[in-house]
mmCIF file of C-alpha atoms and ligand atoms in Angstrom:
data_model
loop_
_atom_site.group_PDB
_atom_site.id
_atom_site.type_symbol
_atom_site.label_atom_id
_atom_site.label_comp_id
_atom_site.label_asym_id
_atom_site.label_seq_id
_atom_site.Cartn_x
_atom_site.Cartn_y
_atom_site.Cartn_z
ATOM 1 C CA MET A 1 -25.919 -13.019 -10.110
ATOM 2 C CA ASN A 2 -23.398 -14.799 -12.306
ATOM 3 C CA LYS A 3 -21.959 -18.150 -11.292
ATOM 4 C CA ASN A 4 -19.617 -18.634 -14.222
ATOM 5 C CA PRO A 5 -16.156 -17.148 -13.562
ATOM 6 C CA ILE A 6 -15.681 -16.043 -17.197
ATOM 7 C CA GLU A 7 -19.022 -14.261 -17.178
ATOM 8 C CA ILE A 8 -18.150 -12.623 -13.893
ATOM 9 C CA ILE A 9 -14.856 -11.316 -15.322
ATOM 10 C CA MET A 10 -16.659 -10.049 -18.454
ATOM 11 C CA LYS A 11 -19.301 -8.325 -16.331
ATOM 12 C CA ALA A 12 -16.584 -6.616 -14.265
ATOM 13 C CA GLU A 13 -14.837 -5.371 -17.380
ATOM 14 C CA GLU A 14 -18.078 -3.802 -18.577
ATOM 15 C CA THR A 15 -19.491 -2.428 -15.317
ATOM 16 C CA ASN A 16 -16.583 -2.272 -12.819
ATOM 17 C CA ASN A 17 -19.020 -3.731 -10.335
ATOM 18 C CA LEU A 18 -19.120 -7.104 -8.606
ATOM 19 C CA GLU A 19 -21.208 -8.633 -5.895
ATOM 20 C CA LYS A 20 -19.568 -10.288 -2.933
ATOM 21 C CA GLU A 21 -20.604 -13.788 -4.052
ATOM 22 C CA GLU A 22 -19.089 -13.180 -7.478
ATOM 23 C CA ILE A 23 -15.783 -12.122 -5.972
ATOM 24 C CA VAL A 24 -15.773 -15.242 -3.794
ATOM 25 C CA ILE A 25 -16.328 -17.432 -6.885
ATOM 26 C CA LEU A 26 -13.318 -15.799 -8.571
ATOM 27 C CA LEU A 27 -11.216 -16.301 -5.448
ATOM 28 C CA GLN A 28 -12.288 -19.943 -5.020
ATOM 29 C CA SER A 29 -11.273 -21.308 -8.371
ATOM 30 C CA ASP A 30 -7.865 -20.999 -9.980
ATOM 31 C CA GLU A 31 -8.993 -22.296 -13.345
ATOM 32 C CA HIS A 32 -9.560 -18.827 -14.861
ATOM 33 C CA ASN A 33 -6.704 -16.955 -13.241
ATOM 34 C CA ASP A 34 -5.056 -16.180 -16.567
ATOM 35 C CA GLU A 35 -8.208 -14.562 -17.841
ATOM 36 C CA LEU A 36 -8.559 -12.591 -14.623
ATOM 37 C CA PHE A 37 -4.966 -11.274 -14.786
ATOM 38 C CA LYS A 38 -5.224 -10.441 -18.499
ATOM 39 C CA THR A 39 -8.464 -8.552 -17.926
ATOM 40 C CA ALA A 40 -7.007 -6.592 -15.017
ATOM 41 C CA ASP A 41 -4.023 -5.719 -17.272
ATOM 42 C CA ARG A 42 -6.362 -4.489 -20.027
ATOM 43 C CA ILE A 43 -8.399 -2.365 -17.587
ATOM 44 C CA ARG A 44 -5.147 -0.913 -16.206
ATOM 45 C CA LYS A 45 -3.954 -0.038 -19.713
ATOM 46 C CA LYS A 46 -7.284 1.512 -20.708
ATOM 47 C CA ASN A 47 -7.671 3.629 -17.593
ATOM 48 C CA VAL A 48 -4.214 4.535 -16.340
ATOM 49 C CA GLY A 49 -2.081 3.756 -19.365
ATOM 50 C CA ASP A 50 1.388 2.268 -19.696
ATOM 51 C CA GLU A 51 3.184 4.670 -17.407
ATOM 52 C CA VAL A 52 4.502 3.333 -14.110
ATOM 53 C CA HIS A 53 4.820 5.797 -11.248
ATOM 54 C CA LEU A 54 7.850 5.426 -9.000
ATOM 55 C CA ARG A 55 7.532 6.520 -5.376
ATOM 56 C CA GLY A 56 10.757 6.731 -3.383
ATOM 57 C CA LEU A 57 10.275 5.109 -0.005
ATOM 58 C CA ILE A 58 12.101 6.580 3.009
ATOM 59 C CA GLU A 59 11.840 4.324 6.078
ATOM 60 C CA PHE A 60 12.710 6.865 8.711
ATOM 61 C CA SER A 61 11.983 5.145 12.035
ATOM 62 C CA ASN A 62 11.365 1.532 13.024
ATOM 63 C CA ILE A 63 10.185 2.534 16.496
ATOM 64 C CA CYS A 64 6.516 1.681 17.040
ATOM 65 C CA LYS A 65 4.216 1.965 20.016
ATOM 66 C CA GLN A 66 1.809 -0.586 18.554
ATOM 67 C CA ASN A 67 2.007 -4.333 18.876
ATOM 68 C CA CYS A 68 0.491 -5.874 15.709
ATOM 69 C CA LEU A 69 0.920 -9.653 15.957
ATOM 70 C CA TYR A 70 2.310 -9.996 12.420
ATOM 71 C CA CYS A 71 4.828 -7.158 12.324
ATOM 72 C CA GLY A 72 8.539 -7.176 13.179
ATOM 73 C CA LEU A 73 8.420 -3.548 14.322
ATOM 74 C CA ARG A 74 5.923 -4.351 17.122
ATOM 75 C CA ARG A 75 6.908 -2.850 20.451
ATOM 76 C CA ASP A 76 7.430 -6.189 22.185
ATOM 77 C CA ASN A 77 10.020 -7.333 19.683
ATOM 78 C CA GLU A 78 13.339 -7.104 21.470
ATOM 79 C CA ASN A 79 15.308 -8.798 18.691
ATOM 80 C CA ILE A 80 15.347 -5.775 16.476
ATOM 81 C CA GLN A 81 17.834 -2.936 16.516
ATOM 82 C CA ARG A 82 15.832 0.266 16.691
ATOM 83 C CA TYR A 83 16.657 3.488 14.849
ATOM 84 C CA ARG A 84 15.156 6.813 14.013
ATOM 85 C CA LEU A 85 16.544 9.293 11.495
ATOM 86 C CA GLU A 86 16.920 12.889 12.490
ATOM 87 C CA PRO A 87 14.675 15.322 10.607
ATOM 88 C CA GLU A 88 17.666 16.768 8.731
ATOM 89 C CA THR A 89 18.707 13.295 7.572
ATOM 90 C CA ILE A 90 15.180 12.580 6.311
ATOM 91 C CA ILE A 91 15.233 15.831 4.357
ATOM 92 C CA GLU A 92 18.648 14.977 2.978
ATOM 93 C CA PHE A 93 17.431 11.530 1.811
ATOM 94 C CA ALA A 94 14.502 13.262 0.079
ATOM 95 C CA GLN A 95 16.913 15.673 -1.627
ATOM 96 C CA LYS A 96 18.910 12.704 -2.861
ATOM 97 C CA ALA A 97 15.732 11.002 -4.091
ATOM 98 C CA VAL A 98 14.911 14.142 -6.099
ATOM 99 C CA SER A 99 18.395 14.086 -7.600
ATOM 100 C CA TYR A 100 17.794 10.480 -8.721
ATOM 101 C CA GLY A 101 14.626 11.632 -10.510
ATOM 102 C CA PHE A 102 11.845 10.737 -8.046
ATOM 103 C CA LYS A 103 8.738 12.926 -8.235
ATOM 104 C CA THR A 104 7.197 11.540 -5.030
ATOM 105 C CA VAL A 105 8.593 10.393 -1.727
ATOM 106 C CA VAL A 106 6.788 8.236 0.786
ATOM 107 C CA LEU A 107 7.728 8.894 4.400
ATOM 108 C CA GLN A 108 7.084 5.710 6.332
ATOM 109 C CA SER A 109 7.651 4.784 9.949
ATOM 110 C CA GLY A 110 6.270 2.867 12.915
ATOM 111 C CA GLU A 111 4.008 4.881 15.190
ATOM 112 C CA ASP A 112 6.852 6.826 16.752
ATOM 113 C CA SER A 113 5.836 9.642 19.112
ATOM 114 C CA TYR A 114 9.204 11.374 18.784
ATOM 115 C CA PHE A 115 7.874 12.814 15.532
ATOM 116 C CA SER A 116 5.647 15.484 17.034
ATOM 117 C CA VAL A 117 3.477 17.772 14.911
ATOM 118 C CA ASP A 118 6.231 20.418 14.974
ATOM 119 C CA ARG A 119 8.914 18.036 13.803
ATOM 120 C CA MET A 120 6.715 16.456 11.149
ATOM 121 C CA THR A 121 5.439 19.730 9.734
ATOM 122 C CA HIS A 122 9.011 21.026 9.530
ATOM 123 C CA ILE A 123 10.063 17.925 7.562
ATOM 124 C CA ILE A 124 7.027 18.138 5.260
ATOM 125 C CA LYS A 125 7.528 21.817 4.486
ATOM 126 C CA GLU A 126 11.236 21.359 3.702
ATOM 127 C CA ILE A 127 10.569 18.394 1.419
ATOM 128 C CA LYS A 128 7.600 20.048 -0.237
ATOM 129 C CA ALA A 129 9.869 22.949 -1.168
ATOM 130 C CA LEU A 130 11.810 20.499 -3.369
ATOM 131 C CA GLY A 131 8.801 20.472 -5.698
ATOM 132 C CA ILE A 132 7.727 16.865 -5.255
ATOM 133 C CA ALA A 133 4.595 15.136 -3.964
ATOM 134 C CA ILE A 134 4.665 13.779 -0.434
ATOM 135 C CA THR A 135 2.970 10.653 0.827
ATOM 136 C CA LEU A 136 2.835 9.938 4.552
ATOM 137 C CA SER A 137 2.630 6.433 6.016
ATOM 138 C CA ILE A 138 3.000 7.054 9.729
ATOM 139 C CA GLY A 139 -0.096 5.453 11.187
ATOM 140 C CA GLU A 140 -3.016 6.611 13.267
ATOM 141 C CA LYS A 141 -2.972 10.264 14.262
ATOM 142 C CA THR A 142 -5.539 12.731 15.616
ATOM 143 C CA LYS A 143 -7.813 14.663 13.306
ATOM 144 C CA GLU A 144 -5.833 17.837 14.127
ATOM 145 C CA GLU A 145 -2.553 16.203 13.199
ATOM 146 C CA TYR A 146 -3.862 15.031 9.855
ATOM 147 C CA LYS A 147 -5.107 18.562 9.211
ATOM 148 C CA ALA A 148 -1.720 20.083 10.160
ATOM 149 C CA TYR A 149 0.197 17.700 7.853
ATOM 150 C CA LYS A 150 -2.114 18.468 4.943
ATOM 151 C CA GLU A 151 -1.702 22.192 5.476
ATOM 152 C CA ALA A 152 2.078 21.731 5.668
ATOM 153 C CA GLY A 153 1.987 20.206 2.189
ATOM 154 C CA ALA A 154 1.416 16.430 2.433
ATOM 155 C CA ASP A 155 -0.529 15.185 -0.604
ATOM 156 C CA ARG A 156 -1.278 11.564 0.153
ATOM 157 C CA TYR A 157 -1.596 9.269 3.148
ATOM 158 C CA LEU A 158 -1.402 5.500 3.404
ATOM 159 C CA VAL A 159 -3.118 3.672 6.216
ATOM 160 C CA ARG A 160 -3.943 0.079 5.458
ATOM 161 C CA ILE A 161 -7.093 -1.316 6.958
ATOM 162 C CA GLU A 162 -5.118 -4.609 7.033
ATOM 163 C CA THR A 163 -8.446 -6.514 7.152
ATOM 164 C CA SER A 164 -11.989 -5.197 6.974
ATOM 165 C CA ASP A 165 -13.088 -7.894 9.429
ATOM 166 C CA ARG A 166 -13.435 -6.007 12.700
ATOM 167 C CA GLU A 167 -12.963 -9.074 14.898
ATOM 168 C CA LEU A 168 -9.909 -10.296 13.037
ATOM 169 C CA TYR A 169 -8.479 -6.765 12.991
ATOM 170 C CA GLU A 170 -8.770 -6.394 16.731
ATOM 171 C CA LYS A 171 -7.238 -9.826 17.290
ATOM 172 C CA MET A 172 -4.292 -9.114 15.004
ATOM 173 C CA ASP A 173 -3.724 -5.571 16.274
ATOM 174 C CA PRO A 174 -4.224 -5.824 20.025
ATOM 175 C CA GLY A 175 -5.156 -2.538 21.689
ATOM 176 C CA MET A 176 -6.153 -0.944 18.390
ATOM 177 C CA ASP A 177 -9.722 0.006 17.634
ATOM 178 C CA PHE A 178 -11.222 -0.811 14.246
ATOM 179 C CA GLU A 179 -13.631 2.153 14.520
ATOM 180 C CA ASN A 180 -10.703 4.510 14.983
ATOM 181 C CA ARG A 181 -9.003 3.098 11.895
ATOM 182 C CA LEU A 182 -12.175 3.840 9.895
ATOM 183 C CA LYS A 183 -12.299 7.336 11.389
ATOM 184 C CA CYS A 184 -8.703 7.961 10.301
ATOM 185 C CA LEU A 185 -9.585 7.107 6.688
ATOM 186 C CA GLU A 186 -12.625 9.389 6.919
ATOM 187 C CA TYR A 187 -10.610 12.341 8.235
ATOM 188 C CA LEU A 188 -7.968 11.903 5.545
ATOM 189 C CA LYS A 189 -10.660 11.974 2.840
ATOM 190 C CA GLU A 190 -12.247 15.005 4.468
ATOM 191 C CA PHE A 191 -8.943 16.941 4.393
ATOM 192 C CA GLY A 192 -8.433 16.239 0.720
ATOM 193 C CA TYR A 193 -5.599 13.738 0.835
ATOM 194 C CA GLU A 194 -5.298 11.079 -1.796
ATOM 195 C CA VAL A 195 -6.065 8.162 0.440
ATOM 196 C CA GLY A 196 -4.340 4.816 0.276
ATOM 197 C CA THR A 197 -5.333 1.699 2.112
ATOM 198 C CA GLY A 198 -4.999 -2.023 1.577
ATOM 199 C CA CYS A 199 -4.878 -5.390 3.243
ATOM 200 C CA LEU A 200 -2.760 -8.360 4.140
ATOM 201 C CA ILE A 201 -3.456 -11.673 2.453
ATOM 202 C CA GLY A 202 -3.329 -14.900 4.424
ATOM 203 C CA LEU A 203 -3.707 -13.763 8.002
ATOM 204 C CA PRO A 204 -4.604 -16.638 10.315
ATOM 205 C CA GLY A 205 -8.365 -17.088 10.338
ATOM 206 C CA GLN A 206 -8.942 -14.914 7.270
ATOM 207 C CA SER A 207 -11.474 -16.382 4.805
ATOM 208 C CA LEU A 208 -12.102 -15.743 1.113
ATOM 209 C CA GLU A 209 -15.368 -14.082 2.106
ATOM 210 C CA SER A 210 -13.382 -11.750 4.265
ATOM 211 C CA LEU A 211 -11.075 -10.859 1.341
ATOM 212 C CA ALA A 212 -14.118 -10.245 -0.838
ATOM 213 C CA ASN A 213 -15.330 -7.834 1.844
ATOM 214 C CA ASP A 214 -11.940 -6.099 1.778
ATOM 215 C CA ILE A 215 -12.255 -5.483 -1.969
ATOM 216 C CA LEU A 216 -15.805 -4.142 -1.547
ATOM 217 C CA PHE A 217 -14.586 -1.920 1.287
ATOM 218 C CA PHE A 218 -11.950 -0.375 -1.014
ATOM 219 C CA LYS A 219 -14.685 0.302 -3.528
ATOM 220 C CA LYS A 220 -17.071 1.711 -0.920
ATOM 221 C CA ILE A 221 -14.621 4.289 0.373
ATOM 222 C CA ASN A 222 -13.445 5.011 -3.200
ATOM 223 C CA ALA A 223 -9.777 4.671 -2.162
ATOM 224 C CA ASP A 224 -7.238 6.387 -4.384
ATOM 225 C CA MET A 225 -4.495 3.820 -3.853
ATOM 226 C CA ILE A 226 -4.612 0.200 -2.768
ATOM 227 C CA GLY A 227 -1.588 -1.724 -1.555
ATOM 228 C CA ILE A 228 -1.987 -5.494 -1.250
ATOM 229 C CA GLY A 229 0.636 -7.924 -0.031
ATOM 230 C CA PRO A 230 0.917 -11.441 1.302
ATOM 231 C CA PHE A 231 1.351 -11.829 5.047
ATOM 232 C CA ILE A 232 4.901 -13.182 5.563
ATOM 233 C CA PRO A 233 5.428 -14.832 8.972
ATOM 234 C CA ASN A 234 8.140 -13.157 11.007
ATOM 235 C CA HIS A 235 10.154 -15.373 13.403
ATOM 236 C CA ASP A 236 10.316 -12.536 15.985
ATOM 237 C CA THR A 237 6.529 -12.266 16.352
ATOM 238 C CA PRO A 238 3.711 -14.348 17.920
ATOM 239 C CA LEU A 239 2.660 -15.445 14.402
ATOM 240 C CA LYS A 240 6.028 -17.051 13.638
ATOM 241 C CA ASP A 241 4.474 -20.493 13.102
ATOM 242 C CA ALA A 242 1.502 -19.362 11.042
ATOM 243 C CA ASP A 243 1.181 -20.184 7.340
ATOM 244 C CA GLY A 244 1.900 -17.165 5.225
ATOM 245 C CA GLY A 245 -0.277 -15.813 2.406
ATOM 246 C CA SER A 246 0.252 -17.127 -1.124
ATOM 247 C CA PHE A 247 1.511 -15.046 -3.993
ATOM 248 C CA GLU A 248 -1.287 -16.211 -6.271
ATOM 249 C CA LEU A 249 -4.025 -15.253 -3.860
ATOM 250 C CA ALA A 250 -2.486 -11.836 -3.221
ATOM 251 C CA LEU A 251 -2.236 -11.315 -6.975
ATOM 252 C CA LYS A 252 -5.879 -12.292 -7.452
ATOM 253 C CA VAL A 253 -7.093 -9.880 -4.782
ATOM 254 C CA MET A 254 -5.015 -7.158 -6.450
ATOM 255 C CA ALA A 255 -6.346 -7.973 -9.912
ATOM 256 C CA ILE A 256 -9.979 -8.004 -8.735
ATOM 257 C CA THR A 257 -9.385 -4.655 -7.037
ATOM 258 C CA ARG A 258 -8.309 -3.287 -10.436
ATOM 259 C CA LEU A 259 -11.532 -4.648 -11.992
ATOM 260 C CA VAL A 260 -13.713 -2.688 -9.588
ATOM 261 C CA LEU A 261 -11.526 0.418 -9.181
ATOM 262 C CA PRO A 262 -10.236 0.950 -12.727
ATOM 263 C CA ASP A 263 -8.560 4.338 -12.371
ATOM 264 C CA ILE A 264 -6.752 4.116 -9.022
ATOM 265 C CA ASN A 265 -3.054 3.681 -8.304
ATOM 266 C CA ILE A 266 -2.046 0.156 -7.390
ATOM 267 C CA PRO A 267 1.526 -0.658 -6.342
ATOM 268 C CA ALA A 268 3.335 -3.854 -7.153
ATOM 269 C CA THR A 269 4.348 -4.369 -3.556
ATOM 270 C CA THR A 270 7.712 -5.270 -2.074
ATOM 271 C CA ALA A 271 6.096 -8.143 -0.142
ATOM 272 C CA MET A 272 4.969 -9.666 -3.495
ATOM 273 C CA GLU A 273 8.572 -9.672 -4.722
ATOM 274 C CA THR A 274 9.771 -11.057 -1.417
ATOM 275 C CA ILE A 275 7.842 -14.323 -1.979
ATOM 276 C CA ASN A 276 8.229 -14.423 -5.777
ATOM 277 C CA PRO A 277 11.486 -13.344 -7.416
ATOM 278 C CA ASN A 278 9.570 -11.812 -10.322
ATOM 279 C CA GLY A 279 6.641 -10.660 -8.193
ATOM 280 C CA ARG A 280 6.614 -6.955 -9.057
ATOM 281 C CA VAL A 281 6.762 -7.523 -12.807
ATOM 282 C CA ILE A 282 4.001 -10.111 -12.620
ATOM 283 C CA ALA A 283 1.924 -7.679 -10.534
ATOM 284 C CA LEU A 284 2.551 -4.870 -13.066
ATOM 285 C CA GLN A 285 1.195 -7.196 -15.746
ATOM 286 C CA SER A 286 -1.861 -8.095 -13.669
ATOM 287 C CA GLY A 287 -3.288 -4.663 -12.796
ATOM 288 C CA ALA A 288 -0.576 -2.710 -10.931
ATOM 289 C CA ASN A 289 0.830 0.641 -12.143
ATOM 290 C CA VAL A 290 3.087 1.860 -9.274
ATOM 291 C CA VAL A 291 6.353 0.703 -7.724
ATOM 292 C CA MET A 292 7.844 2.027 -4.494
ATOM 293 C CA PRO A 293 11.620 1.543 -4.621
ATOM 294 C CA ASN A 294 13.475 2.028 -1.373
ATOM 295 C CA VAL A 295 15.473 5.265 -1.227
ATOM 296 C CA THR A 296 16.603 4.884 2.365
ATOM 297 C CA GLU A 297 20.396 5.149 2.332
ATOM 298 C CA GLY A 298 22.883 3.028 4.285
ATOM 299 C CA GLU A 299 22.296 0.269 6.796
ATOM 300 C CA PHE A 300 18.778 1.288 7.860
ATOM 301 C CA ARG A 301 16.866 -0.703 5.245
ATOM 302 C CA LYS A 302 17.731 -4.036 6.811
ATOM 303 C CA MET A 303 16.706 -2.738 10.233
ATOM 304 C CA TYR A 304 13.227 -1.887 8.918
ATOM 305 C CA ALA A 305 12.357 -5.536 9.237
ATOM 306 C CA LEU A 306 8.589 -5.869 8.960
ATOM 307 C CA TYR A 307 9.074 -9.430 7.698
ATOM 308 C CA PRO A 308 12.008 -11.681 6.781
ATOM 309 C CA GLY A 309 13.572 -11.849 3.333
ATOM 310 C CA LYS A 310 12.783 -8.243 2.431
ATOM 311 C CA ILE A 311 14.314 -7.407 -0.954
ATOM 312 C CA CYS A 312 16.978 -4.791 -1.650
ATOM 313 C CA VAL A 313 18.286 -4.606 1.954
ATOM 314 C CA GLY A 314 21.894 -4.526 0.711
ATOM 315 C CA ASP A 315 21.246 -2.269 -2.274
ATOM 316 C CA SER A 316 21.497 1.512 -2.758
ATOM 317 C CA PRO A 317 18.819 3.888 -4.050
ATOM 318 C CA VAL A 318 20.660 4.365 -7.322
ATOM 319 C CA LYS A 319 20.915 0.573 -7.820
ATOM 320 C CA CYS A 320 17.223 0.045 -7.058
ATOM 321 C CA LYS A 321 16.138 2.878 -9.347
ATOM 322 C CA SER A 322 18.063 1.517 -12.296
ATOM 323 C CA CYS A 323 17.121 -2.077 -11.548
ATOM 324 C CA ILE A 324 13.408 -1.378 -11.466
ATOM 325 C CA THR A 325 13.617 1.011 -14.439
ATOM 326 C CA ASP A 326 15.140 -1.809 -16.516
ATOM 327 C CA LYS A 327 12.481 -4.287 -15.455
ATOM 328 C CA ILE A 328 9.710 -1.827 -16.325
ATOM 329 C CA GLU A 329 11.159 -0.949 -19.704
ATOM 330 C CA ASP A 330 11.798 -4.632 -20.497
ATOM 331 C CA ILE A 331 8.026 -5.237 -20.386
ATOM 332 C CA GLY A 332 7.305 -2.322 -22.708
ATOM 333 C CA ARG A 333 6.177 0.140 -20.054
ATOM 334 C CA THR A 334 7.552 3.607 -19.352
ATOM 335 C CA ILE A 335 8.514 5.525 -16.222
ATOM 336 C CA SER A 336 6.137 8.421 -15.537
ATOM 337 C CA GLN A 337 7.673 11.860 -15.367
ATOM 338 C CA ASP A 338 4.815 13.428 -13.394
ATOM 339 C CA GLN A 339 3.772 13.220 -9.760
ATOM 340 C CA GLY A 340 1.240 10.493 -10.526
ATOM 341 C CA PHE A 341 -1.959 11.731 -8.972
ATOM 342 C CA ARG A 342 -5.086 9.719 -9.583
ATOM 343 C CA LYS A 343 -6.854 10.952 -12.669
ATOM 344 C CA LYS A 344 -10.437 10.152 -11.861
ATOM 345 C CA LYS A 345 -12.589 8.737 -14.622
ATOM 346 C CA SER A 346 -16.237 8.151 -14.083
ATOM 347 C CA CYS A 347 -16.948 4.464 -14.172
ATOM 348 C CA ASN A 348 -20.035 2.677 -15.389
ATOM 349 C CA CYS A 349 -21.382 1.775 -12.032
ATOM 350 C CA SER A 350 -24.675 3.017 -10.826
ATOM 351 C CA GLY A 351 -23.444 3.981 -7.359
ATOM 352 C CA GLY A 352 -22.376 7.471 -8.397
ATOM 353 C CA CYS A 353 -19.224 7.163 -6.340
ATOM 354 C CA CYS A 354 -16.909 8.687 -8.921
ATOM 355 C CA LYS A 355 -19.316 11.368 -10.034
ATOM 356 C CA ASN A 356 -19.724 12.624 -6.487
ATOM 357 C CA SER A 357 -16.121 12.673 -5.485
HETATM 358 N N1 5AD B 401 4.104 -9.524 6.266
HETATM 359 C C1 5AD B 401 3.669 -8.711 5.274
HETATM 360 N N2 5AD B 401 3.360 -7.399 5.446
HETATM 361 C C2 5AD B 401 3.511 -6.886 6.680
HETATM 362 N N3 5AD B 401 3.272 -5.662 7.170
HETATM 363 C C3 5AD B 401 3.596 -5.652 8.488
HETATM 364 N N4 5AD B 401 4.030 -6.883 8.847
HETATM 365 C C4 5AD B 401 3.982 -7.678 7.773
HETATM 366 C C5 5AD B 401 4.260 -9.039 7.533
HETATM 367 N N5 5AD B 401 4.708 -9.856 8.494
HETATM 368 C C6 5AD B 401 2.657 -4.582 6.391
HETATM 369 C C7 5AD B 401 1.390 -4.061 7.034
HETATM 370 C C8 5AD B 401 1.663 -2.602 7.209
HETATM 371 C C9 5AD B 401 2.743 -2.337 6.206
HETATM 372 C C10 5AD B 401 3.604 -1.158 6.465
HETATM 373 O O1 5AD B 401 3.524 -3.503 6.262
HETATM 374 O O2 5AD B 401 0.291 -4.261 6.130
HETATM 375 O O3 5AD B 401 0.537 -1.783 6.984
HETATM 376 FE FE1 SF4 B 402 3.581 -0.654 14.134
HETATM 377 FE FE2 SF4 B 402 2.545 -0.610 11.672
HETATM 378 FE FE3 SF4 B 402 4.030 -2.700 12.475
HETATM 379 FE FE4 SF4 B 402 1.586 -2.322 13.509
HETATM 380 S S1 SF4 B 402 2.070 -2.782 11.313
HETATM 381 S S2 SF4 B 402 3.470 -2.824 14.695
HETATM 382 S S3 SF4 B 402 1.451 -0.108 13.615
HETATM 383 S S4 SF4 B 402 4.751 -0.606 12.201
HETATM 384 FE FE1 FES B 403 16.316 -2.925 -5.416
HETATM 385 FE FE2 FES B 403 16.097 -4.344 -7.773
HETATM 386 S S1 FES B 403 14.720 -2.845 -6.927
HETATM 387 S S2 FES B 403 17.846 -4.149 -6.374
#
């Protein structure tokens, strides 16, 4: 095992493999951050190129039956104005996103039971007919539901593990079962979705060892997409007085994820930009290759208040599209014109993960 951070980074660039202790060493010291970020950027360029994939995010309901301690949409939060968009409105927003040039939409909501299998499959089929890729981010569902959504035309599914530490997970997400979360990810893989997961950085009680385990978990399940963001304390939740996660640490976890999963899609997340005004561009230069601009129209964006200070709440889809396009082109990158599926490359690791999947 290597103890020298520079050697660890070099080893990762060659093998795309790291041991837990090596990841912890990288997370502990900030002395070699520049080298880490530059290496992640090189690996990104070599494996997924200079194209940035835009995914149009539709936040269609902020009603949630869950009660995650960190999240503003939790069911016990009475200080939030709730909304849900009608299926026809969701389809209309997707049509508009297509007219703005998006090749993928992400349908995201709290865990809202109003959206039954019938309603969801109707929405998916109508949007699929527009000729774009569909990502769902609607939480834990039954195996049958995941199957029905895939058959209706959904291509990808995001369900963050939030933390791979079972005890911390069950503390942060009361009433939720870590085993079930793992099962959800398994079913999604089984049905052929591109599977996205990810974690929060800086949850109370979360250690660097725990973050190293998160990265190894992403590698173990061979996730297709990984979204990483700092935890931002929300004044309307039980964690209002907690310290939030730092931008640098979130960026490091993201960059190390790129080292070990060279060909996956990694978004520069909205939460990163919320705590650093140039956060998405910095993330794009440290391993990320995806951005998810908000395409929700009207006043709903500010009501989808996961955390305070969320960017773009007063902006329109057209404004966000052109704003992010400019930022991407200013750093010499291009906007992808395809649907941005993961193009798997076999890595150098001995695990055989890529060759088997
Ligand atoms: N800070 C940052 N991210 C949050 N999320 C929920 N609440 C917060 C918060 N306070 C993230 C969770 C969830 C995603 C939709 O939003 O990781 O999976
Ligand atoms: Fe609901 Fe997701 Fe927020 Fe948890 S993180 S309360 S499941 S919207
Ligand atoms: Fe929304 Fe810049 S991406 S205003």
